[in-house]
Amino acid sequence: MPDYHDDLRLAHVLADAADAATMARFKALDLKVETKPDMTPVSEADKHAEELIRGHLHRARPRDAILGEEYGIEGTGPRRWVIDPIDGTKNYVRGVPVWATLISLMEAGENGFQPVVGVVSAPALSRRWWAAKGAGAFSGRSLTSATRLHVSKVERVADSSFAYSSLSGWEEQGRLDGFMDLTRACWRTRGYGDFWPYMMVAEGSVDICAEPELSLWDMAANAIIVQEAGGQFTSLDGVSGPGGGNAAASNGLLHHELLGYLNQRY
């Protein structure tokens, strides 16, 4: 199996640069915020963080392609860095500390591009999570000061904690009834949103989570971290990995039931 240690170290360097840039503008009174064509917000901090990451990658990995939320795709080849400079921009612009920079390296294989390295850095929460293929998932302050992550061992939906982002997307897709049935069947539900539920699945503090509509940069880093912590990350159709346009993540033991609820349509 390839050794991705150098790529993981680079991803931490990229996250350090992004953290410094985003924290410098967090809660700034003069923060500039625009509305993109899809009606989602983008701040000057989103753009600056992605520019910084791209600049580092151009110097350190000039042959690798880059896909980012704000500036799209550049380059070709079997290795592609995928960047979400601020996952949770709506939180960021309102001063809510639940946001993170998501950085992933994906490699081409038999089943298309799949993540092999992922870093999720949430500096306003003083938290960072990471993983590399075959090397496990971790959380901590640095590569040398970290705790290995493991998903929970909860075996029944009735005993599970379910995290989600919002209700509107499920309703738009005709999946709201199944979603609501799942919330009634679970022990506990919370709308943490964005990257955080996936990290809690990896940590074992949440057992299942799902979102009905996502982009690749929202999922790539989360997927490898959940998988390396022993969990499952698929589309709602059950296809493994972050390429399906939506996501379901679990400790693995509850995944079949999770998909069953969320694929109910009336």
PDB file of C-alpha atoms in Angstrom:
ATOM      1  CA  MET A   1       0.000   0.000   0.000  1.00  0.00           C
ATOM      2  CA  PRO A   2       1.359   3.471  -0.866  1.00  0.00           C
ATOM      3  CA  ASP A   3       2.679   5.632   1.966  1.00  0.00           C
ATOM      4  CA  TYR A   4       0.838   8.955   2.097  1.00  0.00           C
ATOM      5  CA  HIS A   5       2.739  10.384   5.063  1.00  0.00           C
ATOM      6  CA  ASP A   6       4.352  13.202   3.056  1.00  0.00           C
ATOM      7  CA  ASP A   7       1.008  14.138   1.515  1.00  0.00           C
ATOM      8  CA  LEU A   8      -0.605  14.154   4.951  1.00  0.00           C
ATOM      9  CA  ARG A   9       2.140  16.387   6.332  1.00  0.00           C
ATOM     10  CA  LEU A  10       1.593  18.757   3.414  1.00  0.00           C
ATOM     11  CA  ALA A  11      -2.146  18.788   4.072  1.00  0.00           C
ATOM     12  CA  HIS A  12      -1.424  19.896   7.644  1.00  0.00           C
ATOM     13  CA  VAL A  13       0.783  22.702   6.358  1.00  0.00           C
ATOM     14  CA  LEU A  14      -2.038  23.787   4.030  1.00  0.00           C
ATOM     15  CA  ALA A  15      -4.506  23.686   6.918  1.00  0.00           C
ATOM     16  CA  ASP A  16      -2.171  25.783   9.093  1.00  0.00           C
ATOM     17  CA  ALA A  17      -2.038  28.470   6.407  1.00  0.00           C
ATOM     18  CA  ALA A  18      -5.810  28.408   5.941  1.00  0.00           C
ATOM     19  CA  ASP A  19      -6.437  28.555   9.705  1.00  0.00           C
ATOM     20  CA  ALA A  20      -4.313  31.689  10.050  1.00  0.00           C
ATOM     21  CA  ALA A  21      -6.156  33.384   7.188  1.00  0.00           C
ATOM     22  CA  THR A  22      -9.680  32.450   8.259  1.00  0.00           C
ATOM     23  CA  MET A  23      -9.212  33.218  11.953  1.00  0.00           C
ATOM     24  CA  ALA A  24      -7.770  36.636  11.080  1.00  0.00           C
ATOM     25  CA  ARG A  25     -11.111  37.606   9.497  1.00  0.00           C
ATOM     26  CA  PHE A  26     -13.507  35.666  11.731  1.00  0.00           C
ATOM     27  CA  LYS A  27     -15.992  38.108  13.321  1.00  0.00           C
ATOM     28  CA  ALA A  28     -14.370  41.026  11.462  1.00  0.00           C
ATOM     29  CA  LEU A  29     -16.846  43.894  11.236  1.00  0.00           C
ATOM     30  CA  ASP A  30     -15.720  44.773   7.711  1.00  0.00           C
ATOM     31  CA  LEU A  31     -15.860  41.211   6.336  1.00  0.00           C
ATOM     32  CA  LYS A  32     -17.080  41.313   2.731  1.00  0.00           C
ATOM     33  CA  VAL A  33     -19.734  38.745   1.823  1.00  0.00           C
ATOM     34  CA  GLU A  34     -21.191  38.112  -1.642  1.00  0.00           C
ATOM     35  CA  THR A  35     -23.955  35.852  -2.956  1.00  0.00           C
ATOM     36  CA  LYS A  36     -22.996  33.234  -5.547  1.00  0.00           C
ATOM     37  CA  PRO A  37     -25.248  32.225  -8.458  1.00  0.00           C
ATOM     38  CA  ASP A  38     -26.538  29.252  -6.421  1.00  0.00           C
ATOM     39  CA  MET A  39     -27.641  31.782  -3.767  1.00  0.00           C
ATOM     40  CA  THR A  40     -25.093  30.598  -1.198  1.00  0.00           C
ATOM     41  CA  PRO A  41     -22.771  33.096   0.498  1.00  0.00           C
ATOM     42  CA  VAL A  42     -19.045  33.448  -0.119  1.00  0.00           C
ATOM     43  CA  SER A  43     -16.769  35.685   1.933  1.00  0.00           C
ATOM     44  CA  GLU A  44     -13.437  37.258   1.144  1.00  0.00           C
ATOM     45  CA  ALA A  45     -11.986  34.767   3.659  1.00  0.00           C
ATOM     46  CA  ASP A  46     -13.235  31.795   1.577  1.00  0.00           C
ATOM     47  CA  LYS A  47     -11.496  33.148  -1.501  1.00  0.00           C
ATOM     48  CA  HIS A  48      -8.289  34.109   0.282  1.00  0.00           C
ATOM     49  CA  ALA A  49      -7.974  30.720   2.011  1.00  0.00           C
ATOM     50  CA  GLU A  50      -8.402  28.845  -1.248  1.00  0.00           C
ATOM     51  CA  GLU A  51      -5.896  31.111  -3.002  1.00  0.00           C
ATOM     52  CA  LEU A  52      -3.361  30.401  -0.246  1.00  0.00           C
ATOM     53  CA  ILE A  53      -3.859  26.646  -0.475  1.00  0.00           C
ATOM     54  CA  ARG A  54      -3.603  26.682  -4.267  1.00  0.00           C
ATOM     55  CA  GLY A  55      -0.403  28.732  -4.077  1.00  0.00           C
ATOM     56  CA  HIS A  56       1.194  26.217  -1.698  1.00  0.00           C
ATOM     57  CA  LEU A  57       0.141  23.314  -3.915  1.00  0.00           C
ATOM     58  CA  HIS A  58       1.494  24.948  -7.067  1.00  0.00           C
ATOM     59  CA  ARG A  59       4.890  25.064  -5.390  1.00  0.00           C
ATOM     60  CA  ALA A  60       4.846  21.737  -3.545  1.00  0.00           C
ATOM     61  CA  ARG A  61       2.854  19.518  -5.950  1.00  0.00           C
ATOM     62  CA  PRO A  62       2.980  21.218  -9.385  1.00  0.00           C
ATOM     63  CA  ARG A  63       1.923  18.060 -11.228  1.00  0.00           C
ATOM     64  CA  ASP A  64      -1.230  17.500  -9.160  1.00  0.00           C
ATOM     65  CA  ALA A  65      -4.659  18.770 -10.182  1.00  0.00           C
ATOM     66  CA  ILE A  66      -6.669  21.018  -7.844  1.00  0.00           C
ATOM     67  CA  LEU A  67     -10.442  21.225  -7.397  1.00  0.00           C
ATOM     68  CA  GLY A  68     -11.793  23.933  -5.116  1.00  0.00           C
ATOM     69  CA  GLU A  69     -15.229  25.286  -4.297  1.00  0.00           C
ATOM     70  CA  GLU A  70     -14.438  28.877  -5.230  1.00  0.00           C
ATOM     71  CA  TYR A  71     -12.125  28.533  -8.259  1.00  0.00           C
ATOM     72  CA  GLY A  72     -13.052  25.199  -9.833  1.00  0.00           C
ATOM     73  CA  ILE A  73     -10.733  22.649 -11.417  1.00  0.00           C
ATOM     74  CA  GLU A  74      -7.232  23.138 -12.803  1.00  0.00           C
ATOM     75  CA  GLY A  75      -4.839  20.505 -14.044  1.00  0.00           C
ATOM     76  CA  THR A  76      -5.278  16.846 -14.916  1.00  0.00           C
ATOM     77  CA  GLY A  77      -3.780  13.549 -13.875  1.00  0.00           C
ATOM     78  CA  PRO A  78      -4.313  10.713 -11.404  1.00  0.00           C
ATOM     79  CA  ARG A  79      -3.891  12.875  -8.267  1.00  0.00           C
ATOM     80  CA  ARG A  80      -6.314  15.655  -7.376  1.00  0.00           C
ATOM     81  CA  TRP A  81      -6.438  17.883  -4.295  1.00  0.00           C
ATOM     82  CA  VAL A  82      -9.992  18.806  -3.307  1.00  0.00           C
ATOM     83  CA  ILE A  83     -10.533  21.936  -1.216  1.00  0.00           C
ATOM     84  CA  ASP A  84     -13.425  23.514   0.649  1.00  0.00           C
ATOM     85  CA  PRO A  85     -11.808  26.657   2.092  1.00  0.00           C
ATOM     86  CA  ILE A  86     -14.637  27.255   4.583  1.00  0.00           C
ATOM     87  CA  ASP A  87     -17.214  24.543   5.064  1.00  0.00           C
ATOM     88  CA  GLY A  88     -19.970  26.294   6.982  1.00  0.00           C
ATOM     89  CA  THR A  89     -19.705  29.788   5.478  1.00  0.00           C
ATOM     90  CA  LYS A  90     -23.144  30.738   6.808  1.00  0.00           C
ATOM     91  CA  ASN A  91     -21.886  30.014  10.312  1.00  0.00           C
ATOM     92  CA  TYR A  92     -18.637  31.834   9.618  1.00  0.00           C
ATOM     93  CA  VAL A  93     -20.288  35.076   8.496  1.00  0.00           C
ATOM     94  CA  ARG A  94     -22.644  35.061  11.515  1.00  0.00           C
ATOM     95  CA  GLY A  95     -19.881  34.470  14.053  1.00  0.00           C
ATOM     96  CA  VAL A  96     -20.826  30.846  14.824  1.00  0.00           C
ATOM     97  CA  PRO A  97     -17.600  28.861  15.416  1.00  0.00           C
ATOM     98  CA  VAL A  98     -18.757  25.667  13.673  1.00  0.00           C
ATOM     99  CA  TRP A  99     -16.874  25.900  10.361  1.00  0.00           C
ATOM    100  CA  ALA A 100     -13.779  24.231   8.972  1.00  0.00           C
ATOM    101  CA  THR A 101     -11.333  24.008   6.112  1.00  0.00           C
ATOM    102  CA  LEU A 102     -11.579  20.660   4.322  1.00  0.00           C
ATOM    103  CA  ILE A 103      -8.559  19.380   2.379  1.00  0.00           C
ATOM    104  CA  SER A 104      -8.368  16.020   0.635  1.00  0.00           C
ATOM    105  CA  LEU A 105      -6.093  14.256  -1.810  1.00  0.00           C
ATOM    106  CA  MET A 106      -7.911  11.941  -4.209  1.00  0.00           C
ATOM    107  CA  GLU A 107      -6.323   9.360  -6.487  1.00  0.00           C
ATOM    108  CA  ALA A 108      -7.719   7.708  -9.593  1.00  0.00           C
ATOM    109  CA  GLY A 109      -8.456   4.001  -9.383  1.00  0.00           C
ATOM    110  CA  GLU A 110     -10.709   1.298 -10.748  1.00  0.00           C
ATOM    111  CA  ASN A 111     -13.780   2.943  -9.204  1.00  0.00           C
ATOM    112  CA  GLY A 112     -12.853   6.501 -10.169  1.00  0.00           C
ATOM    113  CA  PHE A 113     -11.259   9.065  -7.877  1.00  0.00           C
ATOM    114  CA  GLN A 114     -11.278   8.131  -4.185  1.00  0.00           C
ATOM    115  CA  PRO A 115      -9.845  10.059  -1.204  1.00  0.00           C
ATOM    116  CA  VAL A 116      -6.556   8.815   0.218  1.00  0.00           C
ATOM    117  CA  VAL A 117      -5.754  11.748   2.544  1.00  0.00           C
ATOM    118  CA  GLY A 118      -8.088  14.055   4.413  1.00  0.00           C
ATOM    119  CA  VAL A 119      -7.719  16.916   6.903  1.00  0.00           C
ATOM    120  CA  VAL A 120     -10.603  18.775   8.536  1.00  0.00           C
ATOM    121  CA  SER A 121      -9.445  21.802  10.513  1.00  0.00           C
ATOM    122  CA  ALA A 122     -11.845  23.822  12.684  1.00  0.00           C
ATOM    123  CA  PRO A 123      -9.680  26.510  14.294  1.00  0.00           C
ATOM    124  CA  ALA A 124     -12.516  28.368  16.035  1.00  0.00           C
ATOM    125  CA  LEU A 125     -13.279  25.108  17.859  1.00  0.00           C
ATOM    126  CA  SER A 126      -9.558  24.393  18.376  1.00  0.00           C
ATOM    127  CA  ARG A 127     -10.091  21.000  16.725  1.00  0.00           C
ATOM    128  CA  ARG A 128      -8.494  19.133  13.820  1.00  0.00           C
ATOM    129  CA  TRP A 129      -9.118  15.661  12.403  1.00  0.00           C
ATOM    130  CA  TRP A 130      -7.174  13.743   9.742  1.00  0.00           C
ATOM    131  CA  ALA A 131      -6.642  10.397   8.069  1.00  0.00           C
ATOM    132  CA  ALA A 132      -4.604   8.658   5.376  1.00  0.00           C
ATOM    133  CA  LYS A 133      -5.521   5.471   3.566  1.00  0.00           C
ATOM    134  CA  GLY A 134      -4.463   2.429   5.547  1.00  0.00           C
ATOM    135  CA  ALA A 135      -3.044   4.513   8.401  1.00  0.00           C
ATOM    136  CA  GLY A 136      -6.118   5.202  10.552  1.00  0.00           C
ATOM    137  CA  ALA A 137      -7.920   8.392  11.579  1.00  0.00           C
ATOM    138  CA  PHE A 138      -6.803  10.808  14.282  1.00  0.00           C
ATOM    139  CA  SER A 139      -7.649  14.010  16.101  1.00  0.00           C
ATOM    140  CA  GLY A 140      -5.328  16.346  17.948  1.00  0.00           C
ATOM    141  CA  ARG A 141      -3.113  19.391  17.700  1.00  0.00           C
ATOM    142  CA  SER A 142      -0.428  17.861  15.474  1.00  0.00           C
ATOM    143  CA  LEU A 143       0.739  14.633  13.849  1.00  0.00           C
ATOM    144  CA  THR A 144       2.822  13.875  16.934  1.00  0.00           C
ATOM    145  CA  SER A 145       0.127  14.800  19.475  1.00  0.00           C
ATOM    146  CA  ALA A 146      -2.960  12.896  18.458  1.00  0.00           C
ATOM    147  CA  THR A 147      -5.634  10.420  19.517  1.00  0.00           C
ATOM    148  CA  ARG A 148      -6.747   7.615  17.231  1.00  0.00           C
ATOM    149  CA  LEU A 149     -10.422   7.679  16.292  1.00  0.00           C
ATOM    150  CA  HIS A 150     -12.871   4.770  16.375  1.00  0.00           C
ATOM    151  CA  VAL A 151     -16.550   4.713  15.481  1.00  0.00           C
ATOM    152  CA  SER A 152     -19.116   3.572  18.031  1.00  0.00           C
ATOM    153  CA  LYS A 153     -20.346   0.007  18.539  1.00  0.00           C
ATOM    154  CA  VAL A 154     -24.041   0.907  18.802  1.00  0.00           C
ATOM    155  CA  GLU A 155     -25.998  -1.856  17.056  1.00  0.00           C
ATOM    156  CA  ARG A 156     -29.616  -0.631  17.223  1.00  0.00           C
ATOM    157  CA  VAL A 157     -31.202   2.443  15.647  1.00  0.00           C
ATOM    158  CA  ALA A 158     -33.271   2.775  18.826  1.00  0.00           C
ATOM    159  CA  ASP A 159     -30.032   3.373  20.750  1.00  0.00           C
ATOM    160  CA  SER A 160     -28.417   5.645  18.153  1.00  0.00           C
ATOM    161  CA  SER A 161     -27.645   9.342  17.946  1.00  0.00           C
ATOM    162  CA  PHE A 162     -28.508  10.812  14.528  1.00  0.00           C
ATOM    163  CA  ALA A 163     -27.086  14.110  13.259  1.00  0.00           C
ATOM    164  CA  TYR A 164     -28.336  16.077  10.258  1.00  0.00           C
ATOM    165  CA  SER A 165     -28.081  19.548   8.724  1.00  0.00           C
ATOM    166  CA  SER A 166     -31.604  20.717   7.820  1.00  0.00           C
ATOM    167  CA  LEU A 167     -35.041  19.517   6.740  1.00  0.00           C
ATOM    168  CA  SER A 168     -35.565  21.412   3.484  1.00  0.00           C
ATOM    169  CA  GLY A 169     -33.382  19.235   1.254  1.00  0.00           C
ATOM    170  CA  TRP A 170     -35.089  16.045   2.361  1.00  0.00           C
ATOM    171  CA  GLU A 171     -38.477  17.568   1.604  1.00  0.00           C
ATOM    172  CA  GLU A 172     -37.388  18.738  -1.848  1.00  0.00           C
ATOM    173  CA  GLN A 173     -36.298  15.188  -2.725  1.00  0.00           C
ATOM    174  CA  GLY A 174     -39.451  13.532  -1.439  1.00  0.00           C
ATOM    175  CA  ARG A 175     -37.515  11.829   1.360  1.00  0.00           C
ATOM    176  CA  LEU A 176     -38.889  13.793   4.304  1.00  0.00           C
ATOM    177  CA  ASP A 177     -41.259  11.087   5.549  1.00  0.00           C
ATOM    178  CA  GLY A 178     -38.463   8.530   5.735  1.00  0.00           C
ATOM    179  CA  PHE A 179     -36.225  11.088   7.393  1.00  0.00           C
ATOM    180  CA  MET A 180     -38.878  11.848  10.015  1.00  0.00           C
ATOM    181  CA  ASP A 181     -39.465   8.138  10.620  1.00  0.00           C
ATOM    182  CA  LEU A 182     -35.753   7.790  11.309  1.00  0.00           C
ATOM    183  CA  THR A 183     -35.748  10.693  13.780  1.00  0.00           C
ATOM    184  CA  ARG A 184     -38.638   9.057  15.654  1.00  0.00           C
ATOM    185  CA  ALA A 185     -36.861   5.704  15.744  1.00  0.00           C
ATOM    186  CA  CYS A 186     -33.560   7.087  17.117  1.00  0.00           C
ATOM    187  CA  TRP A 187     -32.619   7.665  20.715  1.00  0.00           C
ATOM    188  CA  ARG A 188     -31.397  11.202  19.995  1.00  0.00           C
ATOM    189  CA  THR A 189     -31.305  13.676  17.084  1.00  0.00           C
ATOM    190  CA  ARG A 190     -29.344  16.902  16.697  1.00  0.00           C
ATOM    191  CA  GLY A 191     -28.898  19.311  13.775  1.00  0.00           C
ATOM    192  CA  TYR A 192     -25.181  19.991  14.093  1.00  0.00           C
ATOM    193  CA  GLY A 193     -24.684  20.424  10.345  1.00  0.00           C
ATOM    194  CA  ASP A 194     -21.782  20.690   7.888  1.00  0.00           C
ATOM    195  CA  PHE A 195     -18.539  18.773   8.627  1.00  0.00           C
ATOM    196  CA  TRP A 196     -19.099  18.237  12.355  1.00  0.00           C
ATOM    197  CA  PRO A 197     -21.526  15.265  12.320  1.00  0.00           C
ATOM    198  CA  TYR A 198     -19.076  13.245  10.211  1.00  0.00           C
ATOM    199  CA  MET A 199     -16.255  13.960  12.616  1.00  0.00           C
ATOM    200  CA  MET A 200     -18.464  12.904  15.527  1.00  0.00           C
ATOM    201  CA  VAL A 201     -19.304   9.659  13.714  1.00  0.00           C
ATOM    202  CA  ALA A 202     -15.555   9.072  13.368  1.00  0.00           C
ATOM    203  CA  GLU A 203     -15.074   9.848  17.073  1.00  0.00           C
ATOM    204  CA  GLY A 204     -17.922   7.570  18.124  1.00  0.00           C
ATOM    205  CA  SER A 205     -20.009  10.306  19.770  1.00  0.00           C
ATOM    206  CA  VAL A 206     -22.622  10.178  16.983  1.00  0.00           C
ATOM    207  CA  ASP A 207     -23.665   6.941  15.290  1.00  0.00           C
ATOM    208  CA  ILE A 208     -25.318   8.008  12.007  1.00  0.00           C
ATOM    209  CA  CYS A 209     -25.585  11.142   9.889  1.00  0.00           C
ATOM    210  CA  ALA A 210     -26.715  12.069   6.385  1.00  0.00           C
ATOM    211  CA  GLU A 211     -27.230  14.966   3.997  1.00  0.00           C
ATOM    212  CA  PRO A 212     -29.402  14.952   0.844  1.00  0.00           C
ATOM    213  CA  GLU A 213     -27.383  17.244  -1.424  1.00  0.00           C
ATOM    214  CA  LEU A 214     -23.640  17.922  -1.376  1.00  0.00           C
ATOM    215  CA  SER A 215     -20.650  18.675  -3.597  1.00  0.00           C
ATOM    216  CA  LEU A 216     -17.459  16.634  -3.756  1.00  0.00           C
ATOM    217  CA  TRP A 217     -15.472  19.214  -1.758  1.00  0.00           C
ATOM    218  CA  ASP A 218     -18.043  18.915   1.064  1.00  0.00           C
ATOM    219  CA  MET A 219     -17.429  15.182   1.385  1.00  0.00           C
ATOM    220  CA  ALA A 220     -13.971  14.027   0.266  1.00  0.00           C
ATOM    221  CA  ALA A 221     -12.056  14.759   3.484  1.00  0.00           C
ATOM    222  CA  ASN A 222     -14.955  13.614   5.667  1.00  0.00           C
ATOM    223  CA  ALA A 223     -15.226  10.321   3.799  1.00  0.00           C
ATOM    224  CA  ILE A 224     -11.650   9.121   4.328  1.00  0.00           C
ATOM    225  CA  ILE A 225     -11.729  10.105   8.012  1.00  0.00           C
ATOM    226  CA  VAL A 226     -14.966   8.198   8.664  1.00  0.00           C
ATOM    227  CA  GLN A 227     -13.722   5.166   6.725  1.00  0.00           C
ATOM    228  CA  GLU A 228     -10.335   5.055   8.446  1.00  0.00           C
ATOM    229  CA  ALA A 229     -12.092   5.296  11.822  1.00  0.00           C
ATOM    230  CA  GLY A 230     -13.873   2.060  10.950  1.00  0.00           C
ATOM    231  CA  GLY A 231     -17.143   3.500   9.670  1.00  0.00           C
ATOM    232  CA  GLN A 232     -18.977   3.581   6.356  1.00  0.00           C
ATOM    233  CA  PHE A 233     -19.403   6.579   4.048  1.00  0.00           C
ATOM    234  CA  THR A 234     -21.637   6.165   1.003  1.00  0.00           C
ATOM    235  CA  SER A 235     -24.159   7.939  -1.163  1.00  0.00           C
ATOM    236  CA  LEU A 236     -27.828   7.476  -0.302  1.00  0.00           C
ATOM    237  CA  ASP A 237     -27.804   4.824  -3.028  1.00  0.00           C
ATOM    238  CA  GLY A 238     -25.175   2.896  -1.069  1.00  0.00           C
ATOM    239  CA  VAL A 239     -22.202   3.576  -3.349  1.00  0.00           C
ATOM    240  CA  SER A 240     -19.017   3.828  -1.294  1.00  0.00           C
ATOM    241  CA  GLY A 241     -17.126   7.140  -1.306  1.00  0.00           C
ATOM    242  CA  PRO A 242     -17.926  10.826  -1.717  1.00  0.00           C
ATOM    243  CA  GLY A 243     -18.919  10.965  -5.386  1.00  0.00           C
ATOM    244  CA  GLY A 244     -22.691  10.524  -5.225  1.00  0.00           C
ATOM    245  CA  GLY A 245     -23.927  14.079  -4.645  1.00  0.00           C
ATOM    246  CA  ASN A 246     -25.229  13.220  -1.163  1.00  0.00           C
ATOM    247  CA  ALA A 247     -23.961  11.350   1.865  1.00  0.00           C
ATOM    248  CA  ALA A 248     -24.760   8.801   4.529  1.00  0.00           C
ATOM    249  CA  ALA A 249     -22.199   8.005   7.208  1.00  0.00           C
ATOM    250  CA  SER A 250     -22.394   5.538  10.055  1.00  0.00           C
ATOM    251  CA  ASN A 251     -20.479   3.261  12.364  1.00  0.00           C
ATOM    252  CA  GLY A 252     -21.083   0.537   9.767  1.00  0.00           C
ATOM    253  CA  LEU A 253     -23.336  -1.526  12.001  1.00  0.00           C
ATOM    254  CA  LEU A 254     -26.328   0.743  11.309  1.00  0.00           C
ATOM    255  CA  HIS A 255     -25.679   1.607   7.684  1.00  0.00           C
ATOM    256  CA  HIS A 256     -28.187  -0.701   6.026  1.00  0.00           C
ATOM    257  CA  GLU A 257     -30.996   0.535   8.273  1.00  0.00           C
ATOM    258  CA  LEU A 258     -29.931   4.159   7.785  1.00  0.00           C
ATOM    259  CA  LEU A 259     -30.185   3.845   4.010  1.00  0.00           C
ATOM    260  CA  GLY A 260     -33.481   2.005   4.324  1.00  0.00           C
ATOM    261  CA  TYR A 261     -35.116   4.873   6.170  1.00  0.00           C
ATOM    262  CA  LEU A 262     -33.705   7.604   3.940  1.00  0.00           C
ATOM    263  CA  ASN A 263     -34.728   5.874   0.715  1.00  0.00           C
ATOM    264  CA  GLN A 264     -38.375   5.624   1.707  1.00  0.00           C
ATOM    265  CA  ARG A 265     -40.465   7.666  -0.727  1.00  0.00           C
ATOM    266  CA  TYR A 266     -44.173   8.345  -0.532  1.00  0.00           C
TER     267      TYR A 266
END
